mmCIF file of C-alpha atoms and ligand atoms in Angstrom:
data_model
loop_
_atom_site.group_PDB
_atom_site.id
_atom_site.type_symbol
_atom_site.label_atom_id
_atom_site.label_comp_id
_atom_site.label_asym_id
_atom_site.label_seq_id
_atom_site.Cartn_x
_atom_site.Cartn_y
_atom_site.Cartn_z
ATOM 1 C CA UNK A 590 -65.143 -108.246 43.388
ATOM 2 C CA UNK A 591 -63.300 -109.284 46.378
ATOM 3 C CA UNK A 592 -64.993 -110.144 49.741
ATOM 4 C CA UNK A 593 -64.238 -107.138 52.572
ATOM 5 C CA UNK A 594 -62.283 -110.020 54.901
ATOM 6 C CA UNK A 595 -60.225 -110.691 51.499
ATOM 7 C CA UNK A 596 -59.862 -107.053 50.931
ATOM 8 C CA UNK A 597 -58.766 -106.253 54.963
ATOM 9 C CA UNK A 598 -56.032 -109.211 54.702
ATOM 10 C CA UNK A 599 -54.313 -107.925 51.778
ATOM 11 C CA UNK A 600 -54.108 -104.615 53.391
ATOM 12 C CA UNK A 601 -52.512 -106.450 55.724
ATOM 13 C CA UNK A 602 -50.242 -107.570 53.599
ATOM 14 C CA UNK A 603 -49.272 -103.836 51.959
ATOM 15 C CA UNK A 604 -48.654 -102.799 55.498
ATOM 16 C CA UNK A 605 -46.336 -105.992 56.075
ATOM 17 C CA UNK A 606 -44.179 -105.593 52.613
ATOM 18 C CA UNK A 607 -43.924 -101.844 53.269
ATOM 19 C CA UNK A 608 -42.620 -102.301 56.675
ATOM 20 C CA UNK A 609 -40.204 -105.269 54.967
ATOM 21 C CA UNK A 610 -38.946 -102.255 52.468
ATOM 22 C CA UNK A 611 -38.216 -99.863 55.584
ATOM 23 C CA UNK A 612 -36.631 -102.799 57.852
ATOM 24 C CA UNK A 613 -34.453 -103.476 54.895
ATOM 25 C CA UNK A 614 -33.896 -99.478 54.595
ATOM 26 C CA UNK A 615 -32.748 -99.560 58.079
ATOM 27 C CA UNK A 616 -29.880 -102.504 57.913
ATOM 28 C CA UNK A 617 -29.160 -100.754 54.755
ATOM 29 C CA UNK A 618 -28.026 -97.816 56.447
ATOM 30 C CA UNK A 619 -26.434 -99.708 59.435
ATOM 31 C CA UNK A 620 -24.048 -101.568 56.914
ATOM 32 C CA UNK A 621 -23.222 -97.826 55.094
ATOM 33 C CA UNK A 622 -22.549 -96.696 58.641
ATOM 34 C CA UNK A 623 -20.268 -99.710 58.881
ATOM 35 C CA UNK A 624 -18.469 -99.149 55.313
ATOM 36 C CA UNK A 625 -20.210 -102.185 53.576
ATOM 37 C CA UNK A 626 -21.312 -99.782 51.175
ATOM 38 C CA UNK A 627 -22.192 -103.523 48.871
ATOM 39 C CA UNK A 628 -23.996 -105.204 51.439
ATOM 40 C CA UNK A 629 -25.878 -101.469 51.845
ATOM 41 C CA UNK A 630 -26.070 -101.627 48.026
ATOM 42 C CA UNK A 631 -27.529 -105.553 47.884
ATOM 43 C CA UNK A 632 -30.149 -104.089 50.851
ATOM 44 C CA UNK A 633 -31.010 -101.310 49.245
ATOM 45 C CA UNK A 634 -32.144 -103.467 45.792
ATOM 46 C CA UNK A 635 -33.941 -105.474 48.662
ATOM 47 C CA UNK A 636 -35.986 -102.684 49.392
ATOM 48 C CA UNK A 637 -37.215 -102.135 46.268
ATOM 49 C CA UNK A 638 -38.444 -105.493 45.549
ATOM 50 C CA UNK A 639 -40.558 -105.199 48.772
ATOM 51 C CA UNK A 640 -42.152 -102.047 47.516
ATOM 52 C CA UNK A 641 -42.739 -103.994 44.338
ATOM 53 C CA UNK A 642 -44.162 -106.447 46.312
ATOM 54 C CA UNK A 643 -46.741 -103.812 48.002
ATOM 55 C CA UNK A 644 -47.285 -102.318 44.852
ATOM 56 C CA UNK A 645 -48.506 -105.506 43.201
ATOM 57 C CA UNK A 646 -51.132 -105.989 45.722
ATOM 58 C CA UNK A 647 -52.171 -102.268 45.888
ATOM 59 C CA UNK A 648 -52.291 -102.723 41.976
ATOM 60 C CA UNK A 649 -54.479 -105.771 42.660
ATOM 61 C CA UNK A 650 -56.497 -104.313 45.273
ATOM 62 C CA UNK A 651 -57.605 -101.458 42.054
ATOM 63 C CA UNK A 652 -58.259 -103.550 39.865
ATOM 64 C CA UNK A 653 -60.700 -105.159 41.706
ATOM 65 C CA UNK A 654 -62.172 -102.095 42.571
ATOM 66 C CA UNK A 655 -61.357 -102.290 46.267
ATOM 67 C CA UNK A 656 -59.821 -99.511 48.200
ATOM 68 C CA UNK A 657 -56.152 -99.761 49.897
ATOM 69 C CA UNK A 658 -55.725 -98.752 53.051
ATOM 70 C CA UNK A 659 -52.516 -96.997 54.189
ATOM 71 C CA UNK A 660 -52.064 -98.103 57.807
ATOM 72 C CA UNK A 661 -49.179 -96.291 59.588
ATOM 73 C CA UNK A 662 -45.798 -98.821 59.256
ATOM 74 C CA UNK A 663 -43.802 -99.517 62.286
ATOM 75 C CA UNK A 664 -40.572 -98.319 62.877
ATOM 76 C CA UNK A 665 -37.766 -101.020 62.125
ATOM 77 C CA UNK A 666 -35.966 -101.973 64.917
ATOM 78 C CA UNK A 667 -32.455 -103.190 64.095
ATOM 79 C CA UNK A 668 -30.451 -105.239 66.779
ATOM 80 C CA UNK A 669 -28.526 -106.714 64.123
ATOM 81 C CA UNK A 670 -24.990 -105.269 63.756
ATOM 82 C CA UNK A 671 -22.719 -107.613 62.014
ATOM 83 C CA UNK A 672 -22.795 -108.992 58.519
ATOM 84 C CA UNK A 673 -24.028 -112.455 59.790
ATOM 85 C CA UNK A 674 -26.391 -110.855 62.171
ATOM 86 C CA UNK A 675 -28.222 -108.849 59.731
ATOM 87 C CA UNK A 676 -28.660 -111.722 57.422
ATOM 88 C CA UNK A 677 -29.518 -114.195 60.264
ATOM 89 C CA UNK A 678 -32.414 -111.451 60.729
ATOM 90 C CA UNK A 679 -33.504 -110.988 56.856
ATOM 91 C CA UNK A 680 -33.870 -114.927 57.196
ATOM 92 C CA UNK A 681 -35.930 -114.622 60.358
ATOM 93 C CA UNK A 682 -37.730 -111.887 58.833
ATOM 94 C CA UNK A 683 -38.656 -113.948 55.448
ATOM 95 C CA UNK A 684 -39.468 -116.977 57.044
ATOM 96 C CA UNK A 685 -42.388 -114.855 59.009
ATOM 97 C CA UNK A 686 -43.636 -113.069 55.959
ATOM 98 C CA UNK A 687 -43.873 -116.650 54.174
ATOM 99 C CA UNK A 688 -45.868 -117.803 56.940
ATOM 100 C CA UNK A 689 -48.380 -113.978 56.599
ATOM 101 C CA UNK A 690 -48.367 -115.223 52.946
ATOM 102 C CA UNK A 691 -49.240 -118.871 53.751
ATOM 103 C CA UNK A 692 -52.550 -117.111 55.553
ATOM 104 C CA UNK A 693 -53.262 -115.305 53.041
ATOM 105 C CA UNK A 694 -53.422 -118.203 50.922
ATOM 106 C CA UNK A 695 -55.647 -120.491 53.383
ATOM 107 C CA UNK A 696 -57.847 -117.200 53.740
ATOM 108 C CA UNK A 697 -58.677 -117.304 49.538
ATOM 109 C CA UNK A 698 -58.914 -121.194 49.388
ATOM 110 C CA UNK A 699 -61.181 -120.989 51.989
ATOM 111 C CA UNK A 700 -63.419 -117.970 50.681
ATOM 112 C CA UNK A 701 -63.212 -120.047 47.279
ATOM 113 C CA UNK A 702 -61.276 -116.780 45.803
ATOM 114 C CA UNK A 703 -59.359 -118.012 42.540
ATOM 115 C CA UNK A 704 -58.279 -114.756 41.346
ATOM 116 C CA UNK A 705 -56.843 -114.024 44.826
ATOM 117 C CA UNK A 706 -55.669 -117.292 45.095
ATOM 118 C CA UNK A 707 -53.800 -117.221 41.561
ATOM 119 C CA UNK A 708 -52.592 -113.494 42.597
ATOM 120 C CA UNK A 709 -50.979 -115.254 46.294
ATOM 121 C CA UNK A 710 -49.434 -118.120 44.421
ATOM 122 C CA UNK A 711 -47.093 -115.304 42.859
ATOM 123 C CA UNK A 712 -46.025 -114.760 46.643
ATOM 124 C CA UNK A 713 -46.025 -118.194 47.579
ATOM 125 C CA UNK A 714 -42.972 -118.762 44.759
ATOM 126 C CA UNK A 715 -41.292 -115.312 45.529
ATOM 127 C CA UNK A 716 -40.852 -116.599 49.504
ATOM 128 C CA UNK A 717 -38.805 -119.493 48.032
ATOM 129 C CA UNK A 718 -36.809 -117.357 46.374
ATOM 130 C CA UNK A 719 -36.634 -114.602 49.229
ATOM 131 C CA UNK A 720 -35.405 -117.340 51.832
ATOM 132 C CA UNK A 721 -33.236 -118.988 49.711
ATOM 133 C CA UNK A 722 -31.526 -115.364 48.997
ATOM 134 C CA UNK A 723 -30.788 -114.751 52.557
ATOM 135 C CA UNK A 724 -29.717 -118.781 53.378
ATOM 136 C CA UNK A 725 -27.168 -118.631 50.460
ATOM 137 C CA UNK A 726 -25.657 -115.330 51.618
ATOM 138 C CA UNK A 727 -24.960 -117.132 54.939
ATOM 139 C CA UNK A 728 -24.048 -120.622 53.726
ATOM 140 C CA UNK A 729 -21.412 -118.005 51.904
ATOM 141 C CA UNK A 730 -20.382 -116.223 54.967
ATOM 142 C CA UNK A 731 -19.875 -119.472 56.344
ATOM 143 C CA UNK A 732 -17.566 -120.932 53.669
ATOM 144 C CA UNK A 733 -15.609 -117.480 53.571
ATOM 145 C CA UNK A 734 -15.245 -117.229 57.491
ATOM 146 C CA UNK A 735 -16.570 -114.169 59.212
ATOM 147 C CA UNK A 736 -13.234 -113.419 59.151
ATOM 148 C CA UNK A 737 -12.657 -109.719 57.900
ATOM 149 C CA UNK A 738 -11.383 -110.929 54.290
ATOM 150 C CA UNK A 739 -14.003 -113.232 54.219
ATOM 151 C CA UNK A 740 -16.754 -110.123 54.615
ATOM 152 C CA UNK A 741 -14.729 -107.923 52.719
ATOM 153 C CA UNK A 742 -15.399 -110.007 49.382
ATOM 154 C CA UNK A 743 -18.825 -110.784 50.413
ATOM 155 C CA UNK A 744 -19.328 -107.166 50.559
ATOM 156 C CA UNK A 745 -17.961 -106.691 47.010
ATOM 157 C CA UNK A 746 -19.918 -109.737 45.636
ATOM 158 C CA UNK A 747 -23.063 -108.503 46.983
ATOM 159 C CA UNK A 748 -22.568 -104.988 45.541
ATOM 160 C CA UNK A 749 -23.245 -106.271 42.351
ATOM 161 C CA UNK A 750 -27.119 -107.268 42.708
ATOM 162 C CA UNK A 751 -29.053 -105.490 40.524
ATOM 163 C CA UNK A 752 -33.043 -105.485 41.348
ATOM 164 C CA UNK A 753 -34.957 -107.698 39.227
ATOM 165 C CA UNK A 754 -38.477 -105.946 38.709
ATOM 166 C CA UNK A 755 -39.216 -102.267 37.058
ATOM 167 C CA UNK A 756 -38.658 -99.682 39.915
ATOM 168 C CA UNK A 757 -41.406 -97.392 38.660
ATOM 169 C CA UNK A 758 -44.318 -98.310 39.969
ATOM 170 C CA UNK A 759 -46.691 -95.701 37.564
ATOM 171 C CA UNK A 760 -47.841 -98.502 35.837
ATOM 172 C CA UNK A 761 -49.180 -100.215 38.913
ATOM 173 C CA UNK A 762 -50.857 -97.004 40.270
ATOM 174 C CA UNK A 763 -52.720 -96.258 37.151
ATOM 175 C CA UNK A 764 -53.736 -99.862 36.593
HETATM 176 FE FE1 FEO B 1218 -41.932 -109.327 50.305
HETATM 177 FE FE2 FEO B 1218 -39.221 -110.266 51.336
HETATM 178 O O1 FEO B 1218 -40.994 -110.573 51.191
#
């Protein structure tokens, strides 16, 4: 049973990953509007994993017998337009949903939640991973040059990520 200031935090944190899988949506379709269709591709497996990472908590949110709430999600506003703009932006993006996580976090230790705490740790490793994602894309760039030829292999490098969790979230739902 999870406390109601638990409960309205992690809805908080649905609303936050779902607006992460549309913000990644929209630079997806800037860089297909561009012709990366790989760095589209790459964002596109990006937005999945940020549904997945919803989905866990809505799955979590069941199971405890708490109710979700679907708050409306911002539109995504994307200044970025080049390559090293849009991943300067996921990196500034991922560095402010560790910090929502690291809340969430203080929020269970403090409220002497385990199971919430155990659930958030889960997070707490996936934001290394997330911001190390985006840093080694433009330590790349970088090393290439932002140089056309330099983009253009990025673009075909980066068109080979494939996502890394199930994209069919039934299991979740009916949990
Ligand atoms: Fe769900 Fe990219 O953090």
């Amino acid at each position: 049973m999870l406390s109601q200031k638990i409960a309205d935090r992690i809805n908080v944190q649905i609303n936050r990953e779902m607006f992460s899988a549309y913000l990644y949506m929209a630079m997806s379709a800037k860089m297909a509007q561009h012709g990366y269709n790989g760095i589209a591709s790459w964002l596109m497996v990006q937005y999945h994993e940020e549904m997945f990472h919803a989905m866990k908590l809505y799955g979590y949110l069941i199971d405890q017998g708490a109710a979700p709430r679907l708050d409306k999600i911002d539109a995504p506003a994307v200044k970025a337009s080049t390559v090293k703009e849009i991943f300067e932006a996921t990196l500034e993006h991922e560095k402010f949903i560790t910090g929502s996580i690291r809340e969430l976090l203080e929020l269970a230790l403090t409220e002497k939640d385990y199971a919430t705490e155990n659930l958030v740790r889960w997070y707490v490793n996936e934001q290394v991973e997330e911001e190390k994602n985006a840093m080694d894309i433009l330590q790349t760039l970088e090393l290439l040059g932002d140089g056309k030829q330099g983009v253009f292999m990025l673009n075909i490098e980066l068109g080979k990520r494939k996502p890394s969790i199930a994209l069919d979230f039934t299991s979740i739902a009916a949990s």
